[in-house]
Coordinates of C-alpha atoms in Angstrom, one line a residue:
M1 CA -3.4 -1.8 39.9
T2 CA -2.8 1.8 40.9
W3 CA 0.5 1.9 39.0
L4 CA -1.3 0.7 35.9
R5 CA -3.9 3.4 36.1
R6 CA -1.2 6.1 36.6
L7 CA 0.7 4.7 33.6
V8 CA -2.4 4.8 31.4
E9 CA -3.1 8.4 32.5
E10 CA 0.5 9.3 31.8
L11 CA 0.5 7.8 28.4
T12 CA -2.7 9.4 27.3
A13 CA -1.6 12.8 28.6
E14 CA 1.6 12.8 26.7
E15 CA 0.2 13.0 23.2
S16 CA 3.4 14.4 21.8
E17 CA 5.4 11.5 23.1
Y18 CA 3.1 8.8 21.9
G19 CA 1.7 10.1 18.7
I20 CA -1.1 11.9 17.0
R21 CA -4.5 10.2 16.5
T22 CA -4.6 9.2 12.9
R23 CA -7.2 7.7 10.4
T24 CA -6.4 4.6 8.6
V25 CA -7.3 3.9 5.0
N26 CA -10.5 2.3 6.3
G27 CA -11.4 5.5 8.2
E28 CA -10.7 4.1 11.6
L29 CA -9.2 6.4 14.2
V30 CA -6.1 4.9 15.8
R31 CA -3.7 6.4 18.4
S32 CA -0.7 7.1 16.3
K33 CA 0.7 7.3 12.8
D34 CA 2.7 4.2 13.4
E35 CA -0.5 2.2 14.4
A36 CA -2.2 3.6 11.2
K37 CA 0.7 2.2 9.2
I38 CA 0.3 -1.2 10.8
A39 CA -3.6 -1.1 10.3
D40 CA -3.1 0.0 6.6
Y41 CA -0.7 -2.9 6.1
F42 CA -3.3 -5.3 7.4
A43 CA -5.9 -3.8 5.1
K44 CA -3.5 -4.0 2.1
Q45 CA -2.8 -7.6 2.9
G46 CA -6.5 -8.5 3.4
I47 CA -5.9 -9.4 7.1
A48 CA -9.1 -8.9 9.2
Y49 CA -8.4 -7.3 12.5
E50 CA -10.2 -5.7 15.4
Y51 CA -8.6 -2.6 16.9
E52 CA -8.1 -2.6 20.7
K53 CA -10.3 -5.6 21.3
P54 CA -9.9 -6.4 25.0
A55 CA -7.8 -9.5 25.7
K56 CA -9.4 -11.5 28.6
T57 CA -8.2 -14.2 31.0
N58 CA -9.0 -17.8 30.3
D59 CA -10.8 -18.2 33.6
L60 CA -13.9 -20.4 33.4
I61 CA -16.2 -18.2 35.4
F62 CA -14.8 -14.7 36.0
K63 CA -13.1 -13.5 32.9
E64 CA -11.0 -10.3 33.5
T65 CA -9.6 -8.0 30.9
I66 CA -5.8 -8.3 30.6
S67 CA -5.3 -5.3 28.3
R68 CA -6.6 -3.7 25.2
P69 CA -4.0 -4.9 22.6
D70 CA -3.5 -2.8 19.5
F71 CA -4.8 -5.4 17.1
Y72 CA -6.6 -8.7 17.3
L73 CA -6.4 -10.9 14.1
S74 CA -9.7 -12.8 14.5
D75 CA -9.1 -15.3 11.7
Y76 CA -6.0 -16.5 13.4
K77 CA -6.7 -15.8 17.1
I78 CA -3.5 -13.8 17.4
Y79 CA -3.0 -10.5 19.3
V80 CA -0.6 -7.9 17.9
E81 CA 1.0 -5.4 20.2
Y82 CA 2.9 -2.4 18.9
W83 CA 5.3 -1.3 21.6
G84 CA 5.5 2.3 20.3
L85 CA 7.0 3.9 23.4
F86 CA 9.7 1.2 23.8
N87 CA 12.3 3.9 23.1
A88 CA 10.5 6.9 24.6
R89 CA 12.6 10.0 25.2
K90 CA 11.5 10.5 28.8
I91 CA 13.2 7.9 31.0
R92 CA 10.3 7.7 33.5
T93 CA 7.9 7.1 30.6
R94 CA 10.1 4.5 29.0
N95 CA 10.7 2.6 32.3
S96 CA 6.9 2.6 33.2
Y97 CA 6.1 1.5 29.7
R98 CA 8.5 -1.3 29.8
R99 CA 7.2 -2.4 33.2
L100 CA 3.7 -2.5 31.6
M101 CA 5.1 -4.5 28.6
R102 CA 6.5 -7.1 30.9
Y103 CA 3.1 -7.4 32.8
K104 CA 1.2 -7.7 29.5
K105 CA 3.6 -10.3 28.0
E106 CA 3.3 -12.4 31.2
E107 CA -0.5 -12.2 31.1
Y108 CA -0.6 -13.3 27.4
R109 CA 1.8 -16.2 28.3
K110 CA -0.2 -17.3 31.4
N111 CA -3.5 -17.3 29.4
K112 CA -1.9 -19.0 26.4
H113 CA -2.7 -16.1 24.0
K114 CA -0.8 -16.0 20.7
L115 CA 1.1 -12.7 20.5
I116 CA 3.1 -11.0 17.8
E117 CA 5.2 -8.1 19.0
L118 CA 6.2 -5.2 16.8
Y119 CA 8.6 -2.3 17.7
P120 CA 9.2 1.1 16.1
N121 CA 12.4 -0.2 14.3
N122 CA 10.3 -2.9 12.6
L123 CA 8.2 -0.4 10.7
D124 CA 10.8 0.2 8.0
N125 CA 10.6 -3.5 6.9
L126 CA 7.1 -4.2 8.2
D127 CA 6.2 -6.8 5.6
A128 CA 9.2 -9.0 6.1
V129 CA 9.2 -8.7 9.9
F130 CA 5.5 -9.4 10.2
R131 CA 5.5 -12.3 7.9
A132 CA 8.5 -13.9 9.8
R133 CA 6.8 -13.4 13.2
F134 CA 3.5 -14.6 11.9
K135 CA 5.0 -17.8 10.7
V136 CA 6.6 -18.4 14.1
V137 CA 3.4 -17.7 16.1
A138 CA 0.8 -19.1 13.7
G139 CA 2.8 -22.0 12.4
I140 CA 1.9 -21.2 8.8
D141 CA 3.0 -18.7 6.1
L142 CA 0.9 -15.5 5.9
P143 CA -1.3 -15.9 2.8
D144 CA -0.8 -13.6 -0.1
P145 CA -3.3 -10.7 -0.3
P146 CA -6.5 -11.6 -2.0
N147 CA -6.1 -9.0 -4.7
K148 CA -2.6 -10.1 -5.7
M149 CA -2.9 -10.8 -9.4
N150 CA -0.8 -11.1 -12.6
K151 CA 0.6 -7.8 -13.8
G152 CA -1.8 -6.2 -16.2
A153 CA -4.8 -8.0 -14.9
A154 CA -7.8 -6.1 -13.5
V155 CA -7.6 -5.5 -9.8
P156 CA -10.9 -6.3 -8.0
I157 CA -12.3 -3.7 -5.6
Q158 CA -12.6 -5.4 -2.2
P159 CA -15.9 -5.1 -0.3
V160 CA -16.2 -2.1 1.9
K161 CA -17.2 -1.9 5.5
P162 CA -18.7 0.9 7.5
S163 CA -16.4 2.8 9.8
A164 CA -17.4 3.8 13.3
G165 CA -18.7 7.2 12.0
G166 CA -21.0 5.3 9.5
L167 CA -18.9 6.3 6.5
L168 CA -17.8 3.8 3.8
F169 CA -14.2 3.5 2.6
C170 CA -12.8 1.5 -0.3
R171 CA -10.3 -1.1 1.2
R172 CA -8.1 -0.9 -1.8
C173 CA -7.6 2.8 -2.2
G174 CA -9.2 4.4 0.9
A175 CA -11.6 6.7 -1.0
S176 CA -14.8 7.5 0.7
L177 CA -17.9 6.0 -0.9
P178 CA -21.6 7.2 -0.8
L179 CA -23.9 5.4 1.6
D180 CA -26.8 3.6 -0.1
S181 CA -30.1 4.3 1.7

């Protein structure tokens, strides 16, 4: 696993290659603007997710961490990996990253984890791409967002959840809200 550790160090050291840490509309800090775009899409669609929740093996006794996928859709038991460095400029980084991708995909397959894969070129049409891949993996259509209503009707404000820093953010518009004591 030494190559895996080196790759992780290489990827975290190359901030300009991977991206800039960015806040989502829910106030969560993610590793890149692209991951924030995906997280914001999930929030807009009303899709509950956990960011970088460890994926574990299905061993009965000794469960090991496979990876820390970008997103876990807990309502559907589906992992979402965004392969942001698939087209990295540096050949060494790109080749190492693709080797890591193959390793992760094989681990998901061996452990029978459901996986949706997203690539940088998918972000321009994220809704259509995600819905199509969700249907294939989940076997059902992605439900419409909970606040999708008739035009002209009042739009309900969805419940808020505290971010890691203890701040509250509106799920609909991203505005910070005062904390009740």
